[in-house]
JSON list of C-alpha atoms in Angstrom, two decimals:
[
{"chain": "A", "resi": 261, "resn": "UNK", "atom": "CA", "xyz": [48.07, 0.47, 53.10]},
{"chain": "A", "resi": 262, "resn": "UNK", "atom": "CA", "xyz": [44.74, -1.37, 53.40]},
{"chain": "A", "resi": 263, "resn": "UNK", "atom": "CA", "xyz": [41.70, -0.03, 51.61]},
{"chain": "A", "resi": 264, "resn": "UNK", "atom": "CA", "xyz": [39.26, 2.03, 53.65]},
{"chain": "A", "resi": 265, "resn": "UNK", "atom": "CA", "xyz": [36.09, 0.19, 54.61]},
{"chain": "A", "resi": 266, "resn": "UNK", "atom": "CA", "xyz": [33.07, 1.05, 52.51]},
{"chain": "A", "resi": 267, "resn": "UNK", "atom": "CA", "xyz": [30.29, 3.09, 54.07]},
{"chain": "A", "resi": 268, "resn": "UNK", "atom": "CA", "xyz": [26.93, 1.49, 54.81]},
{"chain": "A", "resi": 269, "resn": "UNK", "atom": "CA", "xyz": [25.41, 3.57, 52.01]},
{"chain": "A", "resi": 270, "resn": "UNK", "atom": "CA", "xyz": [27.96, 2.28, 49.50]},
{"chain": "A", "resi": 271, "resn": "UNK", "atom": "CA", "xyz": [27.44, -1.32, 50.62]},
{"chain": "A", "resi": 272, "resn": "UNK", "atom": "CA", "xyz": [23.65, -0.95, 50.26]},
{"chain": "A", "resi": 273, "resn": "UNK", "atom": "CA", "xyz": [24.03, 0.58, 46.80]},
{"chain": "A", "resi": 274, "resn": "UNK", "atom": "CA", "xyz": [26.44, -2.18, 45.70]},
{"chain": "A", "resi": 275, "resn": "UNK", "atom": "CA", "xyz": [23.93, -4.79, 46.91]},
{"chain": "A", "resi": 276, "resn": "UNK", "atom": "CA", "xyz": [21.11, -3.00, 45.06]},
{"chain": "A", "resi": 277, "resn": "UNK", "atom": "CA", "xyz": [23.11, -3.01, 41.82]},
{"chain": "A", "resi": 278, "resn": "UNK", "atom": "CA", "xyz": [23.94, -6.73, 42.29]},
{"chain": "A", "resi": 279, "resn": "UNK", "atom": "CA", "xyz": [20.24, -7.46, 42.82]},
{"chain": "A", "resi": 280, "resn": "UNK", "atom": "CA", "xyz": [19.22, -5.41, 39.79]},
{"chain": "A", "resi": 281, "resn": "UNK", "atom": "CA", "xyz": [21.76, -7.19, 37.58]},
{"chain": "A", "resi": 282, "resn": "UNK", "atom": "CA", "xyz": [20.67, -10.57, 38.94]},
{"chain": "A", "resi": 283, "resn": "UNK", "atom": "CA", "xyz": [17.03, -9.79, 38.13]},
{"chain": "A", "resi": 284, "resn": "UNK", "atom": "CA", "xyz": [17.77, -8.59, 34.61]},
{"chain": "A", "resi": 285, "resn": "UNK", "atom": "CA", "xyz": [20.57, -10.85, 33.37]},
{"chain": "A", "resi": 286, "resn": "UNK", "atom": "CA", "xyz": [20.60, -14.57, 32.80]},
{"chain": "A", "resi": 287, "resn": "UNK", "atom": "CA", "xyz": [23.29, -16.87, 34.16]},
{"chain": "A", "resi": 288, "resn": "UNK", "atom": "CA", "xyz": [25.17, -16.92, 30.84]},
{"chain": "A", "resi": 289, "resn": "UNK", "atom": "CA", "xyz": [26.06, -13.23, 31.09]},
{"chain": "A", "resi": 290, "resn": "UNK", "atom": "CA", "xyz": [29.41, -12.68, 32.79]},
{"chain": "A", "resi": 291, "resn": "UNK", "atom": "CA", "xyz": [29.41, -10.03, 35.53]},
{"chain": "A", "resi": 292, "resn": "UNK", "atom": "CA", "xyz": [32.74, -9.19, 37.15]},
{"chain": "A", "resi": 293, "resn": "UNK", "atom": "CA", "xyz": [33.16, -6.82, 40.07]},
{"chain": "A", "resi": 294, "resn": "UNK", "atom": "CA", "xyz": [36.42, -4.91, 40.46]},
{"chain": "A", "resi": 295, "resn": "UNK", "atom": "CA", "xyz": [37.88, -1.54, 41.36]},
{"chain": "A", "resi": 296, "resn": "UNK", "atom": "CA", "xyz": [37.96, 0.91, 38.45]},
{"chain": "A", "resi": 297, "resn": "UNK", "atom": "CA", "xyz": [38.00, 4.74, 38.41]},
{"chain": "A", "resi": 298, "resn": "UNK", "atom": "CA", "xyz": [38.21, 4.56, 42.21]},
{"chain": "A", "resi": 299, "resn": "UNK", "atom": "CA", "xyz": [34.83, 2.87, 42.43]},
{"chain": "A", "resi": 300, "resn": "UNK", "atom": "CA", "xyz": [33.32, -0.59, 42.78]},
{"chain": "A", "resi": 301, "resn": "UNK", "atom": "CA", "xyz": [32.72, -1.37, 39.10]},
{"chain": "A", "resi": 302, "resn": "UNK", "atom": "CA", "xyz": [30.37, -3.90, 37.57]},
{"chain": "A", "resi": 303, "resn": "UNK", "atom": "CA", "xyz": [31.76, -5.21, 34.30]},
{"chain": "A", "resi": 304, "resn": "UNK", "atom": "CA", "xyz": [29.14, -6.91, 32.12]},
{"chain": "A", "resi": 305, "resn": "UNK", "atom": "CA", "xyz": [30.60, -9.12, 29.40]},
{"chain": "A", "resi": 306, "resn": "UNK", "atom": "CA", "xyz": [34.00, -7.50, 29.99]},
{"chain": "A", "resi": 307, "resn": "UNK", "atom": "CA", "xyz": [32.73, -3.92, 29.64]},
{"chain": "A", "resi": 308, "resn": "UNK", "atom": "CA", "xyz": [32.14, -1.30, 32.31]},
{"chain": "A", "resi": 309, "resn": "UNK", "atom": "CA", "xyz": [28.40, -0.98, 32.79]},
{"chain": "A", "resi": 310, "resn": "UNK", "atom": "CA", "xyz": [27.76, 0.38, 36.30]},
{"chain": "A", "resi": 311, "resn": "UNK", "atom": "CA", "xyz": [29.74, 1.42, 39.34]},
{"chain": "A", "resi": 312, "resn": "UNK", "atom": "CA", "xyz": [29.37, 2.63, 42.91]},
{"chain": "A", "resi": 313, "resn": "UNK", "atom": "CA", "xyz": [31.44, 5.21, 44.77]},
{"chain": "A", "resi": 314, "resn": "UNK", "atom": "CA", "xyz": [30.02, 6.27, 48.11]},
{"chain": "A", "resi": 315, "resn": "UNK", "atom": "CA", "xyz": [26.39, 7.13, 47.43]},
{"chain": "A", "resi": 316, "resn": "UNK", "atom": "CA", "xyz": [26.94, 7.84, 43.75]},
{"chain": "A", "resi": 317, "resn": "UNK", "atom": "CA", "xyz": [26.08, 5.50, 40.92]},
{"chain": "A", "resi": 318, "resn": "UNK", "atom": "CA", "xyz": [28.28, 5.39, 37.80]},
{"chain": "A", "resi": 319, "resn": "UNK", "atom": "CA", "xyz": [26.44, 4.57, 34.58]},
{"chain": "A", "resi": 320, "resn": "UNK", "atom": "CA", "xyz": [27.72, 4.01, 31.06]},
{"chain": "A", "resi": 321, "resn": "UNK", "atom": "CA", "xyz": [25.18, 5.19, 28.52]},
{"chain": "A", "resi": 322, "resn": "UNK", "atom": "CA", "xyz": [25.10, 5.70, 24.75]},
{"chain": "A", "resi": 323, "resn": "UNK", "atom": "CA", "xyz": [27.57, 8.49, 23.84]},
{"chain": "A", "resi": 324, "resn": "UNK", "atom": "CA", "xyz": [25.05, 9.99, 21.41]},
{"chain": "A", "resi": 325, "resn": "UNK", "atom": "CA", "xyz": [22.80, 10.74, 24.42]},
{"chain": "A", "resi": 326, "resn": "UNK", "atom": "CA", "xyz": [25.63, 12.46, 26.32]},
{"chain": "A", "resi": 327, "resn": "UNK", "atom": "CA", "xyz": [24.54, 16.08, 25.92]},
{"chain": "A", "resi": 328, "resn": "UNK", "atom": "CA", "xyz": [20.90, 15.42, 26.83]},
{"chain": "A", "resi": 329, "resn": "UNK", "atom": "CA", "xyz": [21.88, 13.25, 29.82]},
{"chain": "A", "resi": 330, "resn": "UNK", "atom": "CA", "xyz": [24.36, 15.86, 31.07]},
{"chain": "A", "resi": 331, "resn": "UNK", "atom": "CA", "xyz": [21.44, 18.29, 31.50]},
{"chain": "A", "resi": 332, "resn": "UNK", "atom": "CA", "xyz": [19.62, 15.96, 33.92]},
{"chain": "A", "resi": 333, "resn": "UNK", "atom": "CA", "xyz": [19.51, 17.23, 37.53]},
{"chain": "A", "resi": 334, "resn": "UNK", "atom": "CA", "xyz": [21.76, 15.23, 39.86]},
{"chain": "A", "resi": 335, "resn": "UNK", "atom": "CA", "xyz": [23.90, 13.96, 36.99]},
{"chain": "A", "resi": 336, "resn": "UNK", "atom": "CA", "xyz": [27.49, 14.95, 36.22]},
{"chain": "A", "resi": 337, "resn": "UNK", "atom": "CA", "xyz": [30.01, 13.78, 33.67]},
{"chain": "A", "resi": 338, "resn": "UNK", "atom": "CA", "xyz": [32.71, 11.35, 34.74]},
{"chain": "A", "resi": 339, "resn": "UNK", "atom": "CA", "xyz": [35.26, 13.50, 32.93]},
{"chain": "A", "resi": 340, "resn": "UNK", "atom": "CA", "xyz": [34.35, 17.20, 33.15]},
{"chain": "A", "resi": 341, "resn": "UNK", "atom": "CA", "xyz": [36.68, 17.88, 30.20]},
{"chain": "A", "resi": 342, "resn": "UNK", "atom": "CA", "xyz": [34.35, 15.82, 28.02]},
{"chain": "A", "resi": 343, "resn": "UNK", "atom": "CA", "xyz": [36.83, 13.04, 27.28]},
{"chain": "A", "resi": 344, "resn": "UNK", "atom": "CA", "xyz": [34.53, 10.15, 28.21]},
{"chain": "A", "resi": 345, "resn": "UNK", "atom": "CA", "xyz": [31.22, 10.56, 26.43]},
{"chain": "A", "resi": 346, "resn": "UNK", "atom": "CA", "xyz": [28.45, 8.47, 27.94]},
{"chain": "A", "resi": 347, "resn": "UNK", "atom": "CA", "xyz": [29.94, 8.03, 31.43]},
{"chain": "A", "resi": 348, "resn": "UNK", "atom": "CA", "xyz": [28.06, 9.75, 34.27]},
{"chain": "A", "resi": 349, "resn": "UNK", "atom": "CA", "xyz": [27.96, 9.96, 38.05]},
{"chain": "A", "resi": 350, "resn": "UNK", "atom": "CA", "xyz": [24.45, 10.03, 39.50]},
{"chain": "A", "resi": 351, "resn": "UNK", "atom": "CA", "xyz": [23.75, 11.62, 42.86]},
{"chain": "A", "resi": 352, "resn": "UNK", "atom": "CA", "xyz": [21.16, 9.84, 45.04]},
{"chain": "A", "resi": 353, "resn": "UNK", "atom": "CA", "xyz": [18.43, 12.31, 44.01]},
{"chain": "A", "resi": 354, "resn": "UNK", "atom": "CA", "xyz": [18.84, 11.19, 40.39]},
{"chain": "A", "resi": 355, "resn": "UNK", "atom": "CA", "xyz": [18.03, 7.54, 41.19]},
{"chain": "A", "resi": 356, "resn": "UNK", "atom": "CA", "xyz": [15.77, 7.98, 44.25]},
{"chain": "A", "resi": 357, "resn": "UNK", "atom": "CA", "xyz": [12.51, 6.71, 42.74]},
{"chain": "A", "resi": 358, "resn": "UNK", "atom": "CA", "xyz": [11.89, 3.23, 41.35]},
{"chain": "A", "resi": 359, "resn": "UNK", "atom": "CA", "xyz": [11.24, 4.73, 37.89]},
{"chain": "A", "resi": 360, "resn": "UNK", "atom": "CA", "xyz": [14.55, 6.64, 37.96]},
{"chain": "A", "resi": 361, "resn": "UNK", "atom": "CA", "xyz": [16.47, 3.60, 39.23]},
{"chain": "A", "resi": 362, "resn": "UNK", "atom": "CA", "xyz": [15.01, 1.32, 36.57]},
{"chain": "A", "resi": 363, "resn": "UNK", "atom": "CA", "xyz": [15.67, 3.89, 33.84]},
{"chain": "A", "resi": 364, "resn": "UNK", "atom": "CA", "xyz": [19.39, 4.15, 34.62]},
{"chain": "A", "resi": 365, "resn": "UNK", "atom": "CA", "xyz": [19.94, 0.42, 35.14]},
{"chain": "A", "resi": 366, "resn": "UNK", "atom": "CA", "xyz": [17.95, -0.57, 32.05]},
{"chain": "A", "resi": 367, "resn": "UNK", "atom": "CA", "xyz": [19.55, 2.09, 29.83]},
{"chain": "A", "resi": 368, "resn": "UNK", "atom": "CA", "xyz": [23.06, 1.06, 30.90]},
{"chain": "A", "resi": 369, "resn": "UNK", "atom": "CA", "xyz": [22.28, -2.62, 30.30]},
{"chain": "A", "resi": 370, "resn": "UNK", "atom": "CA", "xyz": [20.65, -1.90, 26.92]},
{"chain": "A", "resi": 371, "resn": "UNK", "atom": "CA", "xyz": [23.78, -0.04, 25.79]},
{"chain": "A", "resi": 372, "resn": "UNK", "atom": "CA", "xyz": [26.23, -2.64, 27.11]},
{"chain": "A", "resi": 373, "resn": "UNK", "atom": "CA", "xyz": [26.09, -5.03, 24.11]},
{"chain": "A", "resi": 374, "resn": "UNK", "atom": "CA", "xyz": [26.85, -2.07, 21.81]},
{"chain": "A", "resi": 375, "resn": "UNK", "atom": "CA", "xyz": [29.65, -0.63, 23.96]},
{"chain": "A", "resi": 376, "resn": "UNK", "atom": "CA", "xyz": [33.24, -1.13, 22.96]},
{"chain": "A", "resi": 377, "resn": "UNK", "atom": "CA", "xyz": [35.37, -3.13, 25.33]},
{"chain": "A", "resi": 378, "resn": "UNK", "atom": "CA", "xyz": [38.59, -1.49, 26.36]},
{"chain": "A", "resi": 379, "resn": "UNK", "atom": "CA", "xyz": [41.59, -3.75, 25.83]},
{"chain": "A", "resi": 380, "resn": "UNK", "atom": "CA", "xyz": [43.10, -4.96, 29.07]},
{"chain": "A", "resi": 381, "resn": "UNK", "atom": "CA", "xyz": [46.40, -3.32, 29.84]},
{"chain": "A", "resi": 382, "resn": "UNK", "atom": "CA", "xyz": [49.37, -5.52, 30.58]},
{"chain": "A", "resi": 383, "resn": "UNK", "atom": "CA", "xyz": [50.61, -5.45, 34.15]},
{"chain": "A", "resi": 384, "resn": "UNK", "atom": "CA", "xyz": [53.55, -3.09, 34.72]},
{"chain": "A", "resi": 385, "resn": "UNK", "atom": "CA", "xyz": [55.88, -5.95, 35.68]},
{"chain": "A", "resi": 386, "resn": "UNK", "atom": "CA", "xyz": [55.08, -7.79, 32.46]},
{"chain": "A", "resi": 387, "resn": "UNK", "atom": "CA", "xyz": [55.74, -4.77, 30.27]},
{"chain": "A", "resi": 388, "resn": "UNK", "atom": "CA", "xyz": [59.00, -4.04, 32.07]},
{"chain": "A", "resi": 389, "resn": "UNK", "atom": "CA", "xyz": [60.26, -7.59, 31.64]},
{"chain": "A", "resi": 390, "resn": "UNK", "atom": "CA", "xyz": [59.35, -7.55, 27.95]},
{"chain": "A", "resi": 391, "resn": "UNK", "atom": "CA", "xyz": [61.31, -4.33, 27.51]},
{"chain": "A", "resi": 392, "resn": "UNK", "atom": "CA", "xyz": [64.49, -5.95, 28.85]},
{"chain": "A", "resi": 393, "resn": "UNK", "atom": "CA", "xyz": [64.52, -8.83, 26.38]},
{"chain": "A", "resi": 394, "resn": "UNK", "atom": "CA", "xyz": [67.09, -8.73, 23.58]}
]
């Protein structure tokens, strides 16, 4: 089944994130865009940094700031059970002003070099074929 087309709002937000990353990062920094957590994710140096789902912005921030960030209006945890410290969804009201936007983008980018990269999982077909070897 083909993927649903993205809304105009999502496309504008994706473009805004691309522009912000382009303004802040030099050409040597690798930025990959892919689908992750059901959103359009921006991987910076192989680590999730930002994402877009509809009108919401996903940010990865320092885990030690999790509790304080969770109290911010318009912000909710990616995992309501608390299993992913530092990952947050931002509603449009939380990034509506230039100061708010710059805060979230800059904080996510500042944390990125310190963030742990998740190891890439092997494709299901690869793991199945390895399991059948004798």
